[in-house]
């Protein structure tokens, strides 16, 4: 399922804000409600204390020593406050005049810790009431009363119309609800804008990436003012583009090189055939032309075979066998093909590899490696020069070095000799034989055999190729 | 006409030289850049067919040095390099034409002929001098309605005189343009071939086409 980052961010921000708003609104509501109700109840309790203090017990009974008519809250019919006093057996001792014959709900706590209740009174108004139990005061000048009667606690309930209080609380509730809704709406709009502008750099980068094609891989993502968090993504993408471009360039160059390598021999074949067919000739001339074309075809076959070998090595499609290879013997065997050519130029070949030195490897592919190296050495050594094969054995590997004198390459050129189609000289007069694939092939074969290949140039123009092979054919030497 | 072929791929060089010589051109050739530069600087070639990737000195360097020395030979670059950049680089350095390998030999010949015509400011592939007509493309010659059969060497000398019609052409000029650098033939051979040509193209009842300028050379057509 496609998950939109914008939707997720928006949902997270707005959902979080709504939850916070609800929580804060509830907190505000309940704090204010508690404060107002406490204030209301404290007033009720104060009145209850005053009334309780005014109830006196005398020989005639129990009297309220306060003039209710002087207390406006008990006489205001619009927002009436009422009280009622009972004995424990339920006998009503006193009640406020506005109650008439109606009773207040009877309940009680202690004088210090009254109980509070809400009930519905006249006009369907909500009333809050505080219920206490207390002992009436004994008149000070009549101590006999105290002696005559046992202590008889009384119940006092004081109520007050709380309609305004609950109306205010209701209003507060709606105010907070409305404010929350408005805030949620604003949060949605502002959050949407913030998320959209926050994600804009990503959209810009996406648009720039979408515009990049194979033809313009040199383009880089140039989005400016990219946020700190997105900058690494931009940099990594640009690095990826660089690698991609390098890879495409290598492929293009390789294709161009292949095409170039095949064009000249093709031109040779075509030109030879066209010139030959331009007029009637004797059999010898046709034979010469055909044999020339055959030579070119063999050159091309060599190039194509090398390319195929390279491709198969890259694709790891070649299987290698492992057996004990006597290195000195293999080098001598490979040298036979080039000895005649070297002798003609007075080149001396010395095989200094100990005859007992062996390694576990693939003899067929190793012979390709050494043939290429010896062929190059014989080709590029100076007249009356020297070619030498030596070897060094360590615990788990063996180095085979083939060196030749008379190297005219610079150190920089030597570092490139293993590149495909690289030649010291730009000519291709010996196309097919030295088309710049030999050392590239050597490098890849040696790598496939678990070894490493390197070249170096010593003082005095001695060119050295070094093949390092694992003595155990199953292992690999780290490059 | 004298041509130089600088191409390092031996089979191609050999077939080019063979084909061009069989078409009547005097052809010098080399597979080495340094030698190619020396040939180009030491001789006056009508056309130089030049490869770019050469041992020693590359083709562009040869071209640059030739033009720097004021050598005016027409240069046709013959290379496997086919990018626009390569073509522009070659043409900007003073090449007159650019042909990418592989190519049709006929096309190469046509381009060489076009360059030769340009050498002598002749745009028409057919030259007419009085009632003598030479088709430069097919290398056929007519006098009036009668076709004249010439050997390749005779044709080349006639063509050289025809493209320079109205100008006095010295024996050494003719020799240099129709004989190769390594040729052992002496300049007297030019007179011999002029004699052969006269026998084939002149008619006793018509005015002479080739006139001898005593001690200097030959003139074809009316003097400019």
JSON list of N, CA, C and O in Angstrom, two decimals, chain A residues 297-330:
[
{"chain": "A", "resi": 297, "resn": "UNK", "atom": "N", "xyz": [40.30, -11.92, -41.07]},
{"chain": "A", "resi": 297, "resn": "UNK", "atom": "CA", "xyz": [39.23, -12.62, -40.34]},
{"chain": "A", "resi": 297, "resn": "UNK", "atom": "C", "xyz": [39.80, -13.27, -39.08]},
{"chain": "A", "resi": 297, "resn": "UNK", "atom": "O", "xyz": [39.16, -13.26, -38.02]},
{"chain": "A", "resi": 298, "resn": "UNK", "atom": "N", "xyz": [41.02, -13.84, -39.20]},
{"chain": "A", "resi": 298, "resn": "UNK", "atom": "CA", "xyz": [41.63, -14.46, -38.01]},
{"chain": "A", "resi": 298, "resn": "UNK", "atom": "C", "xyz": [41.93, -13.42, -36.94]},
{"chain": "A", "resi": 298, "resn": "UNK", "atom": "O", "xyz": [41.74, -13.66, -35.75]},
{"chain": "A", "resi": 299, "resn": "UNK", "atom": "N", "xyz": [42.42, -12.23, -37.39]},
{"chain": "A", "resi": 299, "resn": "UNK", "atom": "CA", "xyz": [42.66, -11.14, -36.44]},
{"chain": "A", "resi": 299, "resn": "UNK", "atom": "C", "xyz": [41.37, -10.77, -35.71]},
{"chain": "A", "resi": 299, "resn": "UNK", "atom": "O", "xyz": [41.34, -10.60, -34.49]},
{"chain": "A", "resi": 300, "resn": "UNK", "atom": "N", "xyz": [40.30, -10.64, -36.50]},
{"chain": "A", "resi": 300, "resn": "UNK", "atom": "CA", "xyz": [39.01, -10.25, -35.91]},
{"chain": "A", "resi": 300, "resn": "UNK", "atom": "C", "xyz": [38.51, -11.33, -34.96]},
{"chain": "A", "resi": 300, "resn": "UNK", "atom": "O", "xyz": [37.93, -11.04, -33.91]},
{"chain": "A", "resi": 301, "resn": "UNK", "atom": "N", "xyz": [38.73, -12.56, -35.34]},
{"chain": "A", "resi": 301, "resn": "UNK", "atom": "CA", "xyz": [38.30, -13.68, -34.50]},
{"chain": "A", "resi": 301, "resn": "UNK", "atom": "C", "xyz": [39.02, -13.60, -33.14]},
{"chain": "A", "resi": 301, "resn": "UNK", "atom": "O", "xyz": [38.40, -13.82, -32.09]},
{"chain": "A", "resi": 302, "resn": "UNK", "atom": "N", "xyz": [40.29, -13.24, -33.20]},
{"chain": "A", "resi": 302, "resn": "UNK", "atom": "CA", "xyz": [41.07, -13.12, -31.97]},
{"chain": "A", "resi": 302, "resn": "UNK", "atom": "C", "xyz": [40.48, -12.03, -31.07]},
{"chain": "A", "resi": 302, "resn": "UNK", "atom": "O", "xyz": [40.31, -12.22, -29.86]},
{"chain": "A", "resi": 303, "resn": "UNK", "atom": "N", "xyz": [40.15, -10.88, -31.69]},
{"chain": "A", "resi": 303, "resn": "UNK", "atom": "CA", "xyz": [39.55, -9.78, -30.90]},
{"chain": "A", "resi": 303, "resn": "UNK", "atom": "C", "xyz": [38.22, -10.23, -30.30]},
{"chain": "A", "resi": 303, "resn": "UNK", "atom": "O", "xyz": [37.96, -10.04, -29.11]},
{"chain": "A", "resi": 304, "resn": "UNK", "atom": "N", "xyz": [37.39, -10.86, -31.14]},
{"chain": "A", "resi": 304, "resn": "UNK", "atom": "CA", "xyz": [36.07, -11.28, -30.67]},
{"chain": "A", "resi": 304, "resn": "UNK", "atom": "C", "xyz": [36.20, -12.33, -29.56]},
{"chain": "A", "resi": 304, "resn": "UNK", "atom": "O", "xyz": [35.48, -12.28, -28.55]},
{"chain": "A", "resi": 305, "resn": "UNK", "atom": "N", "xyz": [37.14, -13.27, -29.72]},
{"chain": "A", "resi": 305, "resn": "UNK", "atom": "CA", "xyz": [37.34, -14.29, -28.69]},
{"chain": "A", "resi": 305, "resn": "UNK", "atom": "C", "xyz": [37.77, -13.66, -27.37]},
{"chain": "A", "resi": 305, "resn": "UNK", "atom": "O", "xyz": [37.29, -14.05, -26.30]},
{"chain": "A", "resi": 306, "resn": "UNK", "atom": "N", "xyz": [38.67, -12.69, -27.46]},
{"chain": "A", "resi": 306, "resn": "UNK", "atom": "CA", "xyz": [39.11, -12.01, -26.24]},
{"chain": "A", "resi": 306, "resn": "UNK", "atom": "C", "xyz": [37.95, -11.28, -25.57]},
{"chain": "A", "resi": 306, "resn": "UNK", "atom": "O", "xyz": [37.81, -11.31, -24.35]},
{"chain": "A", "resi": 307, "resn": "UNK", "atom": "N", "xyz": [37.14, -10.61, -26.41]},
{"chain": "A", "resi": 307, "resn": "UNK", "atom": "CA", "xyz": [35.99, -9.89, -25.85]},
{"chain": "A", "resi": 307, "resn": "UNK", "atom": "C", "xyz": [35.01, -10.85, -25.19]},
{"chain": "A", "resi": 307, "resn": "UNK", "atom": "O", "xyz": [34.47, -10.59, -24.12]},
{"chain": "A", "resi": 308, "resn": "UNK", "atom": "N", "xyz": [34.79, -11.98, -25.85]},
{"chain": "A", "resi": 308, "resn": "UNK", "atom": "CA", "xyz": [33.87, -12.99, -25.32]},
{"chain": "A", "resi": 308, "resn": "UNK", "atom": "C", "xyz": [34.40, -13.53, -23.99]},
{"chain": "A", "resi": 308, "resn": "UNK", "atom": "O", "xyz": [33.64, -13.71, -23.03]},
{"chain": "A", "resi": 309, "resn": "UNK", "atom": "N", "xyz": [35.69, -13.76, -23.96]},
{"chain": "A", "resi": 309, "resn": "UNK", "atom": "CA", "xyz": [36.32, -14.27, -22.74]},
{"chain": "A", "resi": 309, "resn": "UNK", "atom": "C", "xyz": [36.16, -13.26, -21.60]},
{"chain": "A", "resi": 309, "resn": "UNK", "atom": "O", "xyz": [35.81, -13.63, -20.47]},
{"chain": "A", "resi": 310, "resn": "UNK", "atom": "N", "xyz": [36.39, -11.97, -21.94]},
{"chain": "A", "resi": 310, "resn": "UNK", "atom": "CA", "xyz": [36.22, -10.92, -20.93]},
{"chain": "A", "resi": 310, "resn": "UNK", "atom": "C", "xyz": [34.79, -10.90, -20.40]},
{"chain": "A", "resi": 310, "resn": "UNK", "atom": "O", "xyz": [34.55, -10.83, -19.21]},
{"chain": "A", "resi": 311, "resn": "UNK", "atom": "N", "xyz": [33.82, -10.98, -21.34]},
{"chain": "A", "resi": 311, "resn": "UNK", "atom": "CA", "xyz": [32.40, -10.94, -20.96]},
{"chain": "A", "resi": 311, "resn": "UNK", "atom": "C", "xyz": [32.06, -12.13, -20.07]},
{"chain": "A", "resi": 311, "resn": "UNK", "atom": "O", "xyz": [31.36, -12.00, -19.07]},
{"chain": "A", "resi": 312, "resn": "UNK", "atom": "N", "xyz": [32.58, -13.30, -20.43]},
{"chain": "A", "resi": 312, "resn": "UNK", "atom": "CA", "xyz": [32.28, -14.50, -19.64]},
{"chain": "A", "resi": 312, "resn": "UNK", "atom": "C", "xyz": [32.93, -14.43, -18.26]},
{"chain": "A", "resi": 312, "resn": "UNK", "atom": "O", "xyz": [32.34, -14.88, -17.28]},
{"chain": "A", "resi": 313, "resn": "UNK", "atom": "N", "xyz": [34.13, -13.87, -18.22]},
{"chain": "A", "resi": 313, "resn": "UNK", "atom": "CA", "xyz": [34.79, -13.72, -16.92]},
{"chain": "A", "resi": 313, "resn": "UNK", "atom": "C", "xyz": [34.00, -12.76, -16.04]},
{"chain": "A", "resi": 313, "resn": "UNK", "atom": "O", "xyz": [33.81, -13.01, -14.85]},
{"chain": "A", "resi": 314, "resn": "UNK", "atom": "N", "xyz": [33.53, -11.66, -16.65]},
{"chain": "A", "resi": 314, "resn": "UNK", "atom": "CA", "xyz": [32.73, -10.68, -15.90]},
{"chain": "A", "resi": 314, "resn": "UNK", "atom": "C", "xyz": [31.46, -11.33, -15.37]},
{"chain": "A", "resi": 314, "resn": "UNK", "atom": "O", "xyz": [31.03, -11.06, -14.26]},
{"chain": "A", "resi": 315, "resn": "UNK", "atom": "N", "xyz": [30.86, -12.18, -16.21]},
{"chain": "A", "resi": 315, "resn": "UNK", "atom": "CA", "xyz": [29.58, -12.81, -15.83]},
{"chain": "A", "resi": 315, "resn": "UNK", "atom": "C", "xyz": [29.80, -14.10, -15.03]},
{"chain": "A", "resi": 315, "resn": "UNK", "atom": "O", "xyz": [28.84, -14.77, -14.67]},
{"chain": "A", "resi": 316, "resn": "UNK", "atom": "N", "xyz": [31.07, -14.40, -14.73]},
{"chain": "A", "resi": 316, "resn": "UNK", "atom": "CA", "xyz": [31.43, -15.60, -13.98]},
{"chain": "A", "resi": 316, "resn": "UNK", "atom": "C", "xyz": [30.83, -16.86, -14.60]},
{"chain": "A", "resi": 316, "resn": "UNK", "atom": "O", "xyz": [30.27, -17.71, -13.91]},
{"chain": "A", "resi": 317, "resn": "UNK", "atom": "N", "xyz": [30.93, -16.93, -15.92]},
{"chain": "A", "resi": 317, "resn": "UNK", "atom": "CA", "xyz": [30.36, -18.08, -16.64]},
{"chain": "A", "resi": 317, "resn": "UNK", "atom": "C", "xyz": [31.43, -19.11, -17.01]},
{"chain": "A", "resi": 317, "resn": "UNK", "atom": "O", "xyz": [31.15, -20.02, -17.78]},
{"chain": "A", "resi": 318, "resn": "UNK", "atom": "N", "xyz": [32.63, -18.90, -16.51]},
{"chain": "A", "resi": 318, "resn": "UNK", "atom": "CA", "xyz": [33.70, -19.84, -16.86]},
{"chain": "A", "resi": 318, "resn": "UNK", "atom": "C", "xyz": [34.00, -20.71, -15.65]},
{"chain": "A", "resi": 318, "resn": "UNK", "atom": "O", "xyz": [34.14, -20.21, -14.53]},
{"chain": "A", "resi": 319, "resn": "UNK", "atom": "N", "xyz": [34.06, -22.01, -15.90]},
{"chain": "A", "resi": 319, "resn": "UNK", "atom": "CA", "xyz": [34.37, -22.91, -14.78]},
{"chain": "A", "resi": 319, "resn": "UNK", "atom": "C", "xyz": [35.87, -23.22, -14.79]},
{"chain": "A", "resi": 319, "resn": "UNK", "atom": "O", "xyz": [36.47, -23.38, -15.86]},
{"chain": "A", "resi": 320, "resn": "UNK", "atom": "N", "xyz": [36.44, -23.25, -13.63]},
{"chain": "A", "resi": 320, "resn": "UNK", "atom": "CA", "xyz": [37.87, -23.50, -13.50]},
{"chain": "A", "resi": 320, "resn": "UNK", "atom": "C", "xyz": [38.08, -24.83, -12.79]},
{"chain": "A", "resi": 320, "resn": "UNK", "atom": "O", "xyz": [37.34, -25.18, -11.87]},
{"chain": "A", "resi": 321, "resn": "UNK", "atom": "N", "xyz": [39.09, -25.58, -13.27]},
{"chain": "A", "resi": 321, "resn": "UNK", "atom": "CA", "xyz": [39.43, -26.81, -12.54]},
{"chain": "A", "resi": 321, "resn": "UNK", "atom": "C", "xyz": [40.67, -26.52, -11.71]},
{"chain": "A", "resi": 321, "resn": "UNK", "atom": "O", "xyz": [41.40, -25.56, -11.97]},
{"chain": "A", "resi": 322, "resn": "UNK", "atom": "N", "xyz": [40.89, -27.32, -10.71]},
{"chain": "A", "resi": 322, "resn": "UNK", "atom": "CA", "xyz": [42.04, -27.10, -9.84]},
{"chain": "A", "resi": 322, "resn": "UNK", "atom": "C", "xyz": [42.90, -28.36, -9.82]},
{"chain": "A", "resi": 322, "resn": "UNK", "atom": "O", "xyz": [42.39, -29.44, -9.51]},
{"chain": "A", "resi": 323, "resn": "UNK", "atom": "N", "xyz": [44.16, -28.18, -10.18]},
{"chain": "A", "resi": 323, "resn": "UNK", "atom": "CA", "xyz": [45.10, -29.30, -10.08]},
{"chain": "A", "resi": 323, "resn": "UNK", "atom": "C", "xyz": [46.49, -28.75, -9.82]},
{"chain": "A", "resi": 323, "resn": "UNK", "atom": "O", "xyz": [46.72, -27.53, -9.92]},
{"chain": "A", "resi": 324, "resn": "UNK", "atom": "N", "xyz": [47.40, -29.63, -9.50]},
{"chain": "A", "resi": 324, "resn": "UNK", "atom": "CA", "xyz": [48.75, -29.17, -9.18]},
{"chain": "A", "resi": 324, "resn": "UNK", "atom": "C", "xyz": [49.45, -28.72, -10.47]},
{"chain": "A", "resi": 324, "resn": "UNK", "atom": "O", "xyz": [49.49, -29.45, -11.46]},
{"chain": "A", "resi": 325, "resn": "UNK", "atom": "N", "xyz": [49.96, -27.49, -10.46]},
{"chain": "A", "resi": 325, "resn": "UNK", "atom": "CA", "xyz": [50.61, -26.94, -11.66]},
{"chain": "A", "resi": 325, "resn": "UNK", "atom": "C", "xyz": [52.08, -26.69, -11.34]},
{"chain": "A", "resi": 325, "resn": "UNK", "atom": "O", "xyz": [52.41, -26.00, -10.36]},
{"chain": "A", "resi": 326, "resn": "UNK", "atom": "N", "xyz": [52.94, -27.27, -12.18]},
{"chain": "A", "resi": 326, "resn": "UNK", "atom": "CA", "xyz": [54.38, -27.02, -12.00]},
{"chain": "A", "resi": 326, "resn": "UNK", "atom": "C", "xyz": [54.70, -25.74, -12.79]},
{"chain": "A", "resi": 326, "resn": "UNK", "atom": "O", "xyz": [54.67, -25.73, -14.03]},
{"chain": "A", "resi": 327, "resn": "UNK", "atom": "N", "xyz": [54.97, -24.68, -12.07]},
{"chain": "A", "resi": 327, "resn": "UNK", "atom": "CA", "xyz": [55.04, -23.36, -12.68]},
{"chain": "A", "resi": 327, "resn": "UNK", "atom": "C", "xyz": [56.18, -23.20, -13.69]},
{"chain": "A", "resi": 327, "resn": "UNK", "atom": "O", "xyz": [55.99, -22.66, -14.78]},
{"chain": "A", "resi": 328, "resn": "UNK", "atom": "N", "xyz": [57.35, -23.68, -13.34]},
{"chain": "A", "resi": 328, "resn": "UNK", "atom": "CA", "xyz": [58.51, -23.53, -14.23]},
{"chain": "A", "resi": 328, "resn": "UNK", "atom": "C", "xyz": [58.25, -24.22, -15.57]},
{"chain": "A", "resi": 328, "resn": "UNK", "atom": "O", "xyz": [58.52, -23.67, -16.64]},
{"chain": "A", "resi": 329, "resn": "UNK", "atom": "N", "xyz": [57.70, -25.41, -15.49]},
{"chain": "A", "resi": 329, "resn": "UNK", "atom": "CA", "xyz": [57.41, -26.19, -16.70]},
{"chain": "A", "resi": 329, "resn": "UNK", "atom": "C", "xyz": [56.37, -25.47, -17.57]},
{"chain": "A", "resi": 329, "resn": "UNK", "atom": "O", "xyz": [56.50, -25.40, -18.80]},
{"chain": "A", "resi": 330, "resn": "UNK", "atom": "N", "xyz": [55.35, -24.89, -16.91]},
{"chain": "A", "resi": 330, "resn": "UNK", "atom": "CA", "xyz": [54.29, -24.19, -17.65]},
{"chain": "A", "resi": 330, "resn": "UNK", "atom": "C", "xyz": [54.85, -22.95, -18.36]},
{"chain": "A", "resi": 330, "resn": "UNK", "atom": "O", "xyz": [54.51, -22.67, -19.52]}
]
